[in-house]
Short mmCIF file of C-alpha atoms in Angstrom, two decimals:
data_model
loop_
_atom_site.label_atom_id
_atom_site.label_comp_id
_atom_site.label_asym_id
_atom_site.label_seq_id
_atom_site.Cartn_x
_atom_site.Cartn_y
_atom_site.Cartn_z
CA MET Q 1 34.24 -85.65 64.73
CA ARG Q 2 34.64 -81.65 66.64
CA LEU Q 3 33.35 -78.85 65.38
CA LYS Q 4 35.17 -75.90 64.21
CA ASP Q 5 34.63 -73.12 66.85
CA HIS Q 6 33.04 -69.87 64.54
CA SER Q 7 31.93 -67.79 67.16
CA ASN Q 8 34.62 -65.44 66.78
CA GLU Q 9 34.13 -65.41 62.71
CA VAL Q 10 30.75 -64.65 64.09
CA HIS Q 11 31.66 -62.18 66.16
CA GLU Q 12 33.73 -60.61 63.31
CA VAL Q 13 30.66 -60.96 61.10
CA TRP Q 14 28.82 -59.51 63.75
CA LEU Q 15 30.81 -56.03 63.89
CA SER Q 16 31.27 -55.68 60.25
CA ALA Q 17 27.24 -56.03 60.05
CA GLN Q 18 27.33 -53.58 62.67
CA ARG Q 19 29.55 -51.42 61.33
CA SER Q 20 27.75 -51.69 58.04
CA ARG Q 21 24.93 -50.73 59.73
CA CYS Q 22 26.32 -47.23 61.32
CA TRP Q 23 27.76 -47.06 57.49
CA LEU Q 24 24.62 -46.99 56.12
CA HIS Q 25 22.89 -44.93 58.78
CA VAL Q 26 25.14 -42.33 58.39
CA LYS Q 27 25.38 -41.67 54.22
CA CYS Q 28 21.60 -41.78 54.85
CA ILE Q 29 21.74 -38.99 56.67
CA THR Q 30 24.21 -37.88 54.73
CA VAL Q 31 21.99 -38.63 51.69
CA ALA Q 32 19.02 -36.55 53.40
CA ILE Q 33 20.51 -33.68 54.13
CA LEU Q 34 22.76 -33.65 50.93
CA LEU Q 35 18.93 -34.15 48.87
CA PHE Q 36 17.51 -31.67 51.34
CA ILE Q 37 20.58 -29.83 50.18
CA VAL Q 38 20.17 -29.76 46.79
CA ILE Q 39 15.73 -29.47 47.16
CA GLY Q 40 16.38 -25.91 48.49
CA LEU Q 41 18.70 -24.56 45.87
CA LEU Q 42 16.29 -25.93 43.37
CA PHE Q 43 13.31 -24.28 45.08
CA CYS Q 44 15.45 -21.24 44.78
CA SER Q 45 16.27 -21.66 42.07
CA CYS Q 46 13.37 -21.73 40.74
CA LYS Q 47 12.75 -17.80 41.90
CA LYS Q 48 16.40 -17.06 40.32
CA ASN Q 49 15.63 -18.82 37.38
CA VAL Q 50 12.54 -16.80 36.09
CA PRO Q 51 14.79 -14.52 34.37
CA PHE Q 52 15.98 -17.01 32.87
CA ILE Q 53 13.21 -18.18 30.51
CA GLU Q 54 12.51 -15.08 30.38
CA GLU Q 55 16.22 -14.71 28.60
CA LYS Q 56 15.35 -17.95 26.66
CA GLU Q 57 11.72 -16.28 25.70
CA ASP Q 58 13.74 -12.98 24.25
CA HIS Q 59 16.10 -15.33 22.53
CA LEU Q 60 13.39 -16.82 20.96
CA GLY Q 61 12.16 -13.40 19.66
CA LYS Q 62 15.06 -12.36 18.92
CA GLN Q 63 15.50 -15.49 16.84
CA ALA Q 64 12.31 -15.15 14.38
CA VAL Q 65 13.08 -11.57 14.12
CA LEU Q 66 16.63 -12.14 12.83
CA ASN Q 67 15.33 -14.49 10.85
CA ASN Q 68 12.47 -12.47 9.43
CA LEU Q 69 15.27 -9.64 8.50
CA ASP Q 70 17.39 -12.92 6.87
CA SER Q 71 14.56 -13.94 4.90
CA ILE Q 72 13.69 -9.72 3.68
CA TYR Q 73 17.27 -9.61 1.89
CA LEU Q 74 16.99 -13.18 0.54
CA TYR Q 75 13.95 -11.97 -1.25
CA ALA Q 76 15.87 -9.18 -1.76
CA LYS Q 77 18.21 -10.35 -3.68
CA GLN Q 78 16.27 -12.91 -5.42
CA ILE Q 79 13.07 -10.45 -6.46
CA TYR Q 80 13.82 -6.60 -6.53
CA LEU Q 81 13.76 -4.98 -9.50
CA TRP Q 82 17.57 -3.74 -9.23
CA ASN Q 83 19.01 -6.84 -7.13
CA GLU Q 84 22.31 -7.14 -9.10
CA LEU Q 85 23.60 -3.97 -7.80
CA LEU Q 86 22.81 -5.54 -3.76
CA PRO Q 87 25.79 -6.69 -1.93
CA SER Q 88 26.30 -10.47 -1.02
CA GLN Q 89 24.16 -10.50 2.50
CA GLU Q 90 27.52 -11.32 4.21
CA ARG Q 91 28.21 -7.47 3.57
CA PHE Q 92 25.16 -6.03 3.72
CA ILE Q 93 24.59 -8.72 7.40
CA PRO Q 94 20.67 -7.94 7.67
CA GLY Q 95 21.33 -8.76 11.40
CA ARG Q 96 22.86 -5.95 11.86
CA PHE Q 97 19.68 -3.80 12.18
CA TYR Q 98 17.81 -5.96 15.25
CA GLU Q 99 17.49 -4.13 18.13
CA ALA Q 100 16.35 -5.13 21.33
CA ASN Q 101 13.46 -4.38 23.28
CA ALA Q 102 12.07 -1.94 19.46
CA ASP Q 103 9.69 -1.87 17.49
CA GLU Q 104 10.48 -4.93 15.24
CA LEU Q 105 8.97 -3.68 11.72
CA LYS Q 106 10.78 -0.12 12.30
CA ALA Q 107 13.87 -2.71 12.05
CA TYR Q 108 12.48 -4.19 8.61
CA LYS Q 109 11.53 -0.79 7.42
CA GLN Q 110 14.86 0.66 8.13
CA GLU Q 111 16.44 -2.63 5.93
CA ILE Q 112 14.59 -2.04 2.82
CA PHE Q 113 15.43 1.48 3.32
CA GLU Q 114 18.93 0.61 3.77
CA PHE Q 115 19.24 -1.46 0.24
CA SER Q 116 16.86 0.35 -1.77
CA ARG Q 117 20.35 3.33 -1.22
CA PHE Q 118 22.19 0.76 -3.45
CA PRO Q 119 20.53 0.61 -7.02
CA MET Q 120 21.96 4.45 -8.22
CA ASN Q 121 19.57 6.11 -11.45
CA ASN Q 122 22.71 7.36 -13.26
CA LEU Q 123 19.80 10.20 -14.46
CA THR Q 124 18.99 11.73 -11.67
CA GLY Q 125 22.33 10.52 -9.44
CA LYS Q 126 20.16 9.64 -6.67
CA PRO Q 127 19.22 6.34 -5.58
CA TYR Q 128 15.76 4.83 -7.56
CA GLU Q 129 14.06 5.09 -4.88
CA TYR Q 130 14.96 8.75 -3.53
CA ASN Q 131 12.01 10.30 -1.74
CA ALA Q 132 12.52 14.17 -2.09
CA LEU Q 133 8.91 14.57 0.12
CA ASP Q 134 10.22 12.50 2.47
CA ILE Q 135 14.02 11.35 2.83
CA SER Q 136 14.22 8.55 5.19
CA LEU Q 137 11.23 6.56 3.39
CA PRO Q 138 12.16 4.33 0.09
CA LYS Q 139 9.66 5.85 -2.98
CA TYR Q 140 8.59 2.95 -3.23
CA SER Q 141 8.88 -0.46 -1.05
CA THR Q 142 8.06 -0.75 2.19
CA ILE Q 143 6.92 -3.84 4.68
CA VAL Q 144 3.28 -3.69 6.48
CA LYS Q 145 1.65 -5.86 9.29
CA ASN Q 146 -0.29 -8.34 7.68
CA ALA Q 147 -4.32 -7.24 7.23
CA ALA Q 148 -5.67 -10.45 8.42
CA MET Q 149 -4.62 -8.67 12.05
CA GLY Q 150 -7.65 -6.36 12.30
CA VAL Q 151 -11.23 -7.16 11.06
CA LYS Q 152 -11.61 -4.04 8.77
CA ALA Q 153 -8.10 -4.29 7.46
CA ASN Q 154 -8.86 -7.94 6.44
CA MET Q 155 -12.51 -6.98 4.73
CA ALA Q 156 -10.61 -3.87 2.82
CA GLU Q 157 -7.80 -5.81 1.35
CA SER Q 158 -9.89 -8.79 0.83
CA SER Q 159 -11.94 -6.60 -1.03
CA GLY Q 160 -8.99 -5.19 -2.83
CA TYR Q 161 -9.03 -2.02 -1.64
CA LYS Q 162 -12.98 -1.09 -1.92
CA ILE Q 163 -14.77 -1.96 1.78
CA ASN Q 164 -13.54 1.25 3.66
CA SER Q 165 -14.72 2.68 7.96
CA GLY Q 166 -14.44 6.27 8.75
CA PHE Q 167 -16.37 9.30 7.83
CA GLY Q 168 -15.28 9.53 4.07
CA LEU Q 169 -13.82 12.78 4.13
CA SER Q 170 -10.73 14.00 3.46
CA PHE Q 171 -9.43 18.31 4.01
CA HIS Q 172 -7.10 20.88 2.49
CA HIS Q 173 -5.38 23.36 4.97
CA SER Q 174 -4.15 26.36 4.19
CA ALA Q 175 -4.11 30.19 5.66
CA LEU Q 176 -7.02 31.10 4.27
CA GLY Q 177 -9.00 27.97 7.25
CA THR Q 178 -10.17 24.99 6.57
CA ARG Q 179 -12.07 23.08 3.25
CA ILE Q 180 -13.32 19.82 2.10
CA LEU Q 181 -11.54 18.37 -0.31
CA TYR Q 182 -13.87 15.72 -1.36
CA VAL Q 183 -15.74 13.17 0.32
CA ASP Q 184 -16.56 9.26 -1.07
CA LEU Q 185 -20.54 9.52 -2.34
CA ASN Q 186 -21.22 6.25 -0.64
CA SER Q 187 -19.93 7.92 2.87
CA PRO Q 188 -21.52 8.54 5.85
CA ALA Q 189 -19.64 12.56 4.71
CA GLY Q 190 -21.04 11.86 1.03
CA LYS Q 191 -24.44 10.93 2.07
CA SER Q 192 -25.35 13.81 4.47
CA GLY Q 193 -24.75 15.78 1.05
CA MET Q 194 -20.93 17.41 2.14
CA LYS Q 195 -18.96 18.63 -1.00
CA ARG Q 196 -15.53 19.68 -1.93
CA GLY Q 197 -15.21 23.95 -1.72
CA ASP Q 198 -17.29 23.57 1.73
CA LEU Q 199 -15.94 25.46 4.88
CA VAL Q 200 -14.90 23.55 8.06
CA THR Q 201 -14.99 25.60 11.15
CA ALA Q 202 -15.51 23.39 14.50
CA ILE Q 203 -15.01 19.82 15.18
CA ASN Q 204 -17.20 18.49 17.53
CA GLY Q 205 -17.83 22.22 18.98
CA GLN Q 206 -14.22 22.93 18.90
CA SER Q 207 -13.54 25.78 16.68
CA PHE Q 208 -9.40 25.87 15.49
CA ASN Q 209 -7.61 28.36 14.17
CA ASN Q 210 -5.02 26.24 12.02
CA GLU Q 211 -3.76 22.79 10.52
CA ALA Q 212 -2.27 22.15 13.61
CA SER Q 213 -4.93 22.39 16.13
CA PHE Q 214 -6.90 21.21 12.95
CA SER Q 215 -4.82 17.68 13.93
CA ALA Q 216 -5.29 17.36 17.49
CA LEU Q 217 -8.33 17.50 17.36
CA TRP Q 218 -9.59 15.25 14.43
CA LYS Q 219 -6.98 12.20 15.81
CA VAL Q 220 -9.16 12.54 18.84
CA ALA Q 221 -12.33 12.60 16.69
CA LEU Q 222 -11.18 9.70 14.80
CA SER Q 223 -10.87 7.76 17.96
CA GLN Q 224 -14.69 7.73 18.25
CA SER Q 225 -17.47 6.70 16.18
CA PHE Q 226 -19.28 10.05 16.56
CA LEU Q 227 -18.44 13.31 14.46
CA LYS Q 228 -19.80 16.96 14.36
CA LEU Q 229 -18.77 20.01 12.01
CA ASN Q 230 -19.90 22.86 11.57
CA THR Q 231 -19.67 24.27 8.06
CA VAL Q 232 -20.24 26.77 5.73
CA ASP Q 233 -21.40 26.43 2.25
CA ARG Q 234 -20.11 28.73 -0.91
CA ASN Q 235 -23.62 30.46 -0.92
CA GLY Q 236 -22.30 31.35 2.94
CA LYS Q 237 -24.88 28.64 4.10
CA THR Q 238 -23.85 27.14 7.25
CA ARG Q 239 -24.61 23.82 8.72
CA GLU Q 240 -24.23 21.21 11.50
CA VAL Q 241 -23.49 17.92 10.12
CA ARG Q 242 -23.54 15.29 12.68
CA LEU Q 243 -21.61 12.04 11.16
CA LEU Q 244 -21.40 7.90 12.40
CA ASP Q 245 -18.15 5.47 11.69
CA GLY Q 246 -19.48 3.23 9.48
CA ILE Q 247 -18.39 1.17 7.43
CA PHE Q 248 -19.13 1.41 3.77
CA GLU Q 249 -18.08 0.45 0.10
CA ILE Q 250 -15.82 2.81 -1.55
CA ASN Q 251 -16.58 4.91 -5.05
CA PRO Q 252 -13.56 5.69 -6.37
CA VAL Q 253 -15.56 8.30 -9.21
CA LEU Q 254 -16.48 11.71 -6.78
CA LYS Q 255 -17.93 13.59 -9.28
CA HIS Q 256 -18.67 13.55 -13.02
CA GLN Q 257 -21.02 15.24 -15.09
CA VAL Q 258 -20.90 16.62 -18.97
CA ILE Q 259 -19.20 19.93 -19.70
CA ASN Q 260 -21.22 21.97 -23.05
CA ILE Q 261 -18.54 24.66 -24.32
CA GLY Q 262 -19.11 25.76 -27.63
CA GLY Q 263 -21.38 23.40 -28.89
CA LYS Q 264 -19.01 20.53 -27.89
CA LYS Q 265 -19.37 17.49 -25.15
CA ILE Q 266 -16.78 17.24 -22.90
CA GLY Q 267 -17.13 14.42 -19.98
CA PHE Q 268 -15.35 15.29 -17.01
CA ILE Q 269 -15.00 12.85 -14.12
CA ALA Q 270 -12.68 12.72 -11.21
CA TYR Q 271 -11.37 9.74 -9.69
CA SER Q 272 -9.72 8.86 -6.57
CA SER Q 273 -8.96 5.31 -6.66
CA PHE Q 274 -7.70 2.59 -8.53
CA THR Q 275 -9.86 -0.31 -6.67
CA ASP Q 276 -9.29 -3.77 -7.93
CA GLU Q 277 -11.50 -4.43 -11.46
CA SER Q 278 -15.09 -5.40 -9.75
CA ASN Q 279 -14.92 -2.44 -8.26
CA SER Q 280 -14.15 0.13 -10.50
CA GLU Q 281 -16.11 -1.48 -12.93
CA LYS Q 282 -19.42 -0.73 -11.05
CA TYR Q 283 -18.75 2.89 -11.05
CA LEU Q 284 -17.05 3.82 -13.87
CA ALA Q 285 -19.23 1.45 -16.30
CA PRO Q 286 -22.02 3.71 -15.35
CA VAL Q 287 -20.94 7.03 -15.90
CA LEU Q 288 -18.73 6.01 -19.52
CA SER Q 289 -22.10 4.83 -20.43
CA SER Q 290 -23.50 7.95 -20.07
CA PHE Q 291 -20.83 10.04 -21.84
CA GLY Q 292 -21.30 7.47 -24.85
CA GLN Q 293 -24.45 8.80 -24.84
CA ALA Q 294 -24.44 12.46 -24.80
CA GLY Q 295 -21.45 12.23 -28.16
CA VAL Q 296 -19.26 13.45 -26.04
CA SER Q 297 -16.01 13.34 -27.74
CA GLU Q 298 -12.88 14.68 -25.09
CA LEU Q 299 -12.45 13.66 -22.00
CA ILE Q 300 -11.33 15.44 -18.26
CA VAL Q 301 -9.52 12.72 -16.52
CA ASP Q 302 -9.07 14.17 -12.87
CA LEU Q 303 -6.53 12.31 -10.99
CA ARG Q 304 -5.06 15.07 -8.90
CA TYR Q 305 -5.50 12.75 -5.94
CA ASN Q 306 -5.02 9.64 -7.23
CA SER Q 307 -1.63 7.73 -5.53
CA GLY Q 308 -3.12 4.45 -7.49
CA GLY Q 309 -4.09 0.96 -6.86
CA TYR Q 310 -4.63 -2.47 -8.91
CA GLN Q 311 -3.11 -2.51 -12.41
CA ASN Q 312 -6.16 -4.82 -13.59
CA ALA Q 313 -8.35 -1.78 -13.29
CA VAL Q 314 -5.86 0.56 -15.09
CA VAL Q 315 -6.36 -1.79 -17.48
CA TYR Q 316 -10.01 -2.53 -17.89
CA PHE Q 317 -9.74 1.73 -17.90
CA ALA Q 318 -7.54 2.09 -20.47
CA ASN Q 319 -9.90 -0.22 -22.86
CA GLN Q 320 -12.58 1.90 -21.71
CA LEU Q 321 -10.81 4.78 -23.35
CA ILE Q 322 -9.00 3.41 -26.13
CA PRO Q 323 -10.54 4.87 -29.58
CA ALA Q 324 -11.61 1.31 -31.83
CA LYS Q 325 -8.85 1.97 -34.12
CA TRP Q 326 -6.31 0.46 -31.91
CA ASP Q 327 -8.12 -2.31 -31.15
CA LYS Q 328 -5.54 -5.56 -30.64
CA LYS Q 329 -2.67 -2.89 -30.34
CA LEU Q 330 0.14 -3.38 -27.35
CA MET Q 331 -0.67 -1.13 -24.06
CA LEU Q 332 2.26 -2.53 -21.88
CA THR Q 333 5.45 -4.86 -21.51
CA GLU Q 334 6.62 -5.68 -17.51
CA HIS Q 335 9.84 -5.93 -17.26
CA TYR Q 336 11.12 -8.61 -14.21
CA ASN Q 337 15.01 -8.92 -13.19
CA GLN Q 338 16.51 -11.60 -14.75
CA THR Q 339 16.48 -13.56 -12.41
CA MET Q 340 12.73 -13.63 -11.98
CA ARG Q 341 12.74 -13.70 -16.20
CA GLU Q 342 15.06 -17.44 -16.45
CA GLY Q 343 12.50 -18.31 -13.53
CA LYS Q 344 15.68 -18.79 -11.03
CA ALA Q 345 13.71 -17.01 -7.90
CA GLU Q 346 13.68 -20.39 -5.85
CA LEU Q 347 11.79 -18.38 -2.56
CA LEU Q 348 8.98 -17.47 -4.31
CA ARG Q 349 8.33 -21.53 -3.85
CA HIS Q 350 7.76 -21.06 -0.58
CA GLN Q 351 4.40 -18.13 -1.87
CA ILE Q 352 1.40 -19.45 -2.14
CA ILE Q 353 -1.37 -18.36 -4.50
CA ARG Q 354 -4.53 -18.22 -2.69
CA GLY Q 355 -8.31 -17.02 -3.42
CA ASN Q 356 -9.95 -14.28 -2.69
CA ASP Q 357 -11.36 -16.73 -0.30
CA ASN Q 358 -7.62 -16.95 1.23
CA LYS Q 359 -7.56 -20.77 0.50
CA PRO Q 360 -4.38 -22.27 -1.44
CA LEU Q 361 -4.78 -22.67 -5.68
CA TYR Q 362 -4.12 -25.89 -6.91
CA ILE Q 363 -2.47 -26.63 -10.04
CA ASP Q 364 -1.58 -31.06 -11.24
CA GLY Q 365 -2.46 -31.65 -8.32
CA ARG Q 366 -0.45 -29.83 -5.85
CA ILE Q 367 -0.52 -26.30 -4.60
CA ALA Q 368 0.09 -23.29 -7.19
CA THR Q 369 3.07 -20.98 -5.45
CA LEU Q 370 4.30 -17.87 -7.60
CA ASN Q 371 7.28 -20.22 -8.86
CA ASP Q 372 5.16 -21.31 -11.38
CA ILE Q 373 4.20 -18.00 -12.58
CA ASP Q 374 6.09 -16.36 -15.98
CA TYR Q 375 7.68 -14.13 -15.27
CA SER Q 376 9.15 -13.67 -18.83
CA VAL Q 377 8.58 -10.34 -21.03
CA LYS Q 378 6.29 -11.94 -23.40
CA ALA Q 379 3.63 -13.49 -20.91
CA ASN Q 380 3.74 -10.36 -19.54
CA THR Q 381 2.68 -7.61 -22.60
CA VAL Q 382 -1.23 -6.79 -22.72
CA LEU Q 383 -2.82 -5.53 -25.33
CA PHE Q 384 -5.91 -3.22 -25.94
CA GLU Q 385 -9.08 -5.47 -25.72
CA LYS Q 386 -11.48 -2.02 -26.77
CA GLN Q 387 -14.44 -1.89 -24.63
CA GLY Q 388 -17.03 0.21 -24.20
CA PRO Q 389 -18.75 3.22 -26.13
CA LEU Q 390 -16.64 5.73 -26.27
CA THR Q 391 -15.55 4.28 -30.08
CA ASP Q 392 -13.37 7.79 -31.44
CA LEU Q 393 -12.45 9.55 -28.53
CA LYS Q 394 -9.22 12.71 -29.56
CA THR Q 395 -8.47 13.86 -26.81
CA ILE Q 396 -8.16 13.74 -23.20
CA HIS Q 397 -6.81 15.90 -20.44
CA PHE Q 398 -5.43 14.75 -17.52
CA ILE Q 399 -5.34 16.26 -14.32
CA ILE Q 400 -2.39 15.73 -11.91
CA SER Q 401 -0.91 16.58 -9.02
CA GLU Q 402 2.59 15.71 -6.74
CA TYR Q 403 0.24 12.81 -5.36
CA THR Q 404 -0.59 11.59 -8.66
CA ALA Q 405 1.17 7.90 -8.71
CA SER Q 406 1.82 4.83 -9.70
CA ALA Q 407 -1.74 2.88 -11.53
CA SER Q 408 -2.41 6.81 -12.36
CA GLU Q 409 0.78 7.19 -14.26
CA LEU Q 410 0.19 4.03 -16.26
CA LEU Q 411 -3.01 4.53 -17.37
CA ILE Q 412 -1.06 8.32 -18.57
CA ASN Q 413 1.70 6.62 -19.99
CA VAL Q 414 -0.41 3.59 -22.01
CA LEU Q 415 -2.45 6.20 -23.45
CA LYS Q 416 0.03 8.60 -24.80
CA PRO Q 417 1.05 6.86 -28.07
CA TYR Q 418 -2.84 6.50 -28.82
CA LEU Q 419 -4.05 9.69 -27.79
CA ASN Q 420 -4.06 13.64 -27.68
CA VAL Q 421 -3.41 12.84 -24.19
CA LYS Q 422 -2.53 16.65 -22.76
CA ILE Q 423 -1.51 17.00 -19.23
CA VAL Q 424 -2.38 19.51 -16.05
CA GLY Q 425 -0.98 19.81 -13.17
CA ALA Q 426 -2.87 21.81 -10.19
CA SER Q 427 -0.74 22.79 -7.41
CA THR Q 428 -0.63 23.25 -3.74
CA GLN Q 429 2.11 25.46 -3.86
CA GLY Q 430 1.43 27.79 -6.12
CA LEU Q 431 2.14 28.38 -10.46
CA GLN Q 432 5.16 25.99 -10.66
CA GLN Q 433 5.68 23.01 -12.99
CA VAL Q 434 3.86 20.25 -11.62
CA ARG Q 435 5.18 16.57 -11.70
CA SER Q 436 3.94 14.01 -10.51
CA TYR Q 437 4.98 11.48 -8.61
CA GLY Q 438 7.10 9.62 -10.30
CA LYS Q 439 6.54 5.31 -9.71
CA PRO Q 440 6.63 3.12 -12.98
CA VAL Q 441 7.43 0.19 -11.17
CA GLY Q 442 4.59 -2.76 -9.62
CA PHE Q 443 5.08 -5.19 -7.12
CA PHE Q 444 3.16 -7.37 -5.67
CA ASP Q 445 2.03 -9.08 -1.75
CA ILE Q 446 5.65 -11.07 -0.18
CA ASP Q 447 4.29 -12.12 3.00
CA ILE Q 448 7.60 -12.53 5.97
CA SER Q 449 6.04 -14.08 8.93
CA ASN Q 450 3.21 -12.26 10.10
CA TYR Q 451 3.79 -9.17 7.40
CA LYS Q 452 3.43 -8.34 4.28
CA MET Q 453 6.52 -7.15 1.68
CA PHE Q 454 6.05 -4.68 -1.16
CA ILE Q 455 9.18 -4.46 -2.96
CA SER Q 456 9.84 -2.76 -6.21
CA MET Q 457 9.86 -5.85 -8.93
CA TYR Q 458 8.76 -5.15 -12.33
CA GLN Q 459 9.32 -1.67 -14.37
CA LEU Q 460 5.93 -0.93 -16.93
CA ARG Q 461 6.76 0.61 -20.79
CA ASN Q 462 3.81 1.78 -22.89
CA ALA Q 463 3.56 0.62 -26.66
CA ASN Q 464 6.31 2.87 -27.29
CA GLY Q 465 9.01 1.75 -24.51
CA GLU Q 466 8.64 4.82 -22.48
CA GLY Q 467 8.54 3.97 -18.85
CA ASP Q 468 11.32 6.02 -17.14
CA TYR Q 469 9.18 8.32 -15.34
CA PHE Q 470 11.06 7.93 -12.33
CA ASP Q 471 10.96 11.47 -11.28
CA GLY Q 472 6.91 11.88 -12.45
CA LEU Q 473 5.36 13.43 -15.65
CA ALA Q 474 5.33 16.64 -16.36
CA ALA Q 475 2.73 18.76 -16.57
CA ASP Q 476 2.25 20.90 -20.17
CA ARG Q 477 0.29 23.55 -18.25
CA SER Q 478 0.02 24.21 -14.56
CA THR Q 479 -1.79 26.26 -12.14
CA VAL Q 480 -3.20 26.70 -8.16
CA ASP Q 481 -4.85 23.72 -6.74
CA ASP Q 482 -8.28 25.56 -5.85
CA PRO Q 483 -10.62 23.17 -3.26
CA SER Q 484 -13.20 26.35 -3.17
CA TYR Q 485 -14.38 24.92 -6.31
CA ASP Q 486 -16.21 22.29 -6.60
CA PHE Q 487 -15.03 18.96 -8.81
CA GLY Q 488 -15.92 19.62 -12.64
CA MET Q 489 -16.95 23.27 -12.26
CA THR Q 490 -15.62 25.26 -15.19
CA ASP Q 491 -14.27 28.16 -12.65
CA ASP Q 492 -11.70 25.52 -11.22
CA PRO Q 493 -8.96 26.95 -12.10
CA ALA Q 494 -7.32 23.20 -13.49
CA VAL Q 495 -10.45 22.40 -15.37
CA ALA Q 496 -10.42 26.04 -16.69
CA LEU Q 497 -6.99 25.80 -17.79
CA ALA Q 498 -7.68 22.09 -19.40
CA LEU Q 499 -10.52 24.07 -21.55
CA GLN Q 500 -8.85 26.99 -22.36
CA ASN Q 501 -8.08 25.69 -25.92
CA ASN Q 502 -12.27 26.06 -26.29
CA VAL Q 503 -13.76 29.50 -24.70
CA LEU Q 504 -12.69 29.77 -20.93
CA ALA Q 505 -9.34 31.52 -20.87
CA ALA Q 506 -10.85 34.92 -20.35
CA ARG Q 507 -13.76 34.11 -17.74
CA GLN Q 508 -11.15 32.08 -15.76
CA SER Q 509 -9.28 35.26 -15.59
CA ALA Q 510 -11.38 37.64 -13.74
CA LYS Q 511 -12.23 34.92 -11.00
CA LYS Q 512 -11.45 34.78 -7.98
CA VAL Q 513 -8.53 31.70 -6.77
CA GLU Q 514 -7.12 30.54 -3.65
CA THR Q 515 -3.96 31.00 -3.89
CA GLN Q 516 -2.43 30.26 -0.71
CA PRO Q 517 -0.08 27.30 -0.40
CA GLY Q 518 -1.75 24.47 0.96
CA LYS Q 519 -1.76 21.13 3.05
CA TYR Q 520 -3.81 17.72 2.12
CA THR Q 521 -5.39 15.61 5.07
CA PHE Q 522 -6.55 12.39 3.36
CA GLY Q 523 -9.00 10.26 5.23
CA HIS Q 524 -9.11 7.32 3.01
CA PRO Q 525 -7.46 3.67 2.67
CA SER Q 526 -3.96 4.20 0.74
CA ALA Q 527 -3.86 1.77 -2.22
CA ASP Q 528 -0.91 3.45 -2.99
CA GLY Q 529 1.56 1.79 -5.87
CA THR Q 530 0.64 -0.12 -9.12
CA LEU Q 531 -0.63 -3.07 -7.38
CA LYS Q 532 -0.97 -6.91 -9.47
CA LYS Q 533 -3.28 -10.26 -7.49
CA ARG Q 534 -2.07 -13.17 -7.33
CA THR Q 535 -4.96 -14.68 -8.38
CA ILE Q 536 -5.97 -13.48 -11.49
CA ASP Q 537 -2.88 -10.80 -12.62
CA PHE Q 538 -0.51 -14.10 -13.97
CA VAL Q 539 0.24 -16.62 -16.52
CA PHE Q 540 1.34 -19.52 -15.26
CA LYS Q 541 4.64 -21.21 -16.70
CA ASN Q 542 4.14 -23.96 -19.76
CA SER Q 543 0.66 -22.04 -20.72
CA ARG Q 544 -0.95 -23.99 -17.75
CA THR Q 545 -4.34 -23.14 -17.36
CA LYS Q 546 -5.73 -25.67 -14.89
CA VAL Q 547 -5.80 -24.22 -11.90
CA PHE Q 548 -8.32 -24.86 -9.33
#
């Protein structure tokens, strides 16, 4: 049997194989070339894509800022005291405050300023937060970088503004020169013996002749840890004082003494800041005890440079001053907006309540939040609980200025229904009627990313329902603020005016008074406002007590 000749087929197969090999060879070369081109493009694109990666990072940064802008307004719509007067988020458009490469804190502050323009005070025709001292800023609300960003600042916050750093000095400037306005007794300046009224003639060996040149030298001095001041006291004695920057516990009592006038004993106390209750009690209690032992029947409380602080310190101070017969009577009430009162501010679920150690508190086995708090008027009503030896004060004279604000105003207001309260104004500009700052609202901090927001959240009223002093508490009588006299000196025009019903009117009129308009430079951390602490100043819903 003949075999079939397959040579032609084999040849065809061989030719096909050769063609396939050539095609594969060409394909491989083509693929190699393409791979080379792609790799080259990728290599080049790596360089070109660097801006793209940055744009992506910028986009992420932008989104974070936009989220914060949204959060600020969403919280305001629920917790701001006048939230019902704010427009919808769609109309307000928080994102419009974003600016590329701009300071994000500036954007947040601008947003708060803009929404604070909407609630109008019908009595004044201006926004409740209209700020006559700086019309570009809200009068009450603000936002700050989280204090944890700095060690010293963190110490100050965690301690209730009772830790300070620096030299402990504040100044008064006028055409007659620069004088020490006051010193913290625990500060390097206080321990050196410097006091109110000392004239400052040079900083670190350099003299100055006006506020501007002083400010330039002072700014440089604050950046250093060493300070040398040349001073002249009231008796003409010159000194060269050398100070080292240091951390110290704030002593809010600037000066205290008993003034004997015509057989009457009058206690005087200058109080700089409502630090947290524990700190305030530490320094107030011994002073008030000494007044009790001396048998004082009147007080002069100098709050002219006190811009506020913690509400619990106000309550403590008021309980020390109230006569015993008014124990258990109404001190104050807090009034939140309707959303808060009805427990509908659900965003507060995201605000954790922390202890003094910064660890979360737990309630019913879970982390406690600000949404667990009862914001009704009933739950935020405070009664007097009489403490201390001053059981029968008749009259209290408060010395105020345009810088007297918030917690200071609250102390005055809660005592007015029960005591003979007299208000003396001390003015930097002359003898016009003085009004305090005007801040009958309170707040507590709201965390927004790495920031703390403080916006007006509740209004404070006394036992008579009074609390609309948005334009300040008016002084009964006013005089010039003359820092050439130390605190408590009967020649101080403000102290003399408080004592005018006694025997000093004729003496005061013969004294030289510095009447030049002046300005202040404050050198202490601001505890402005009427602040509540998240850990102790709240009542939980449903009378919960198991908090740990």
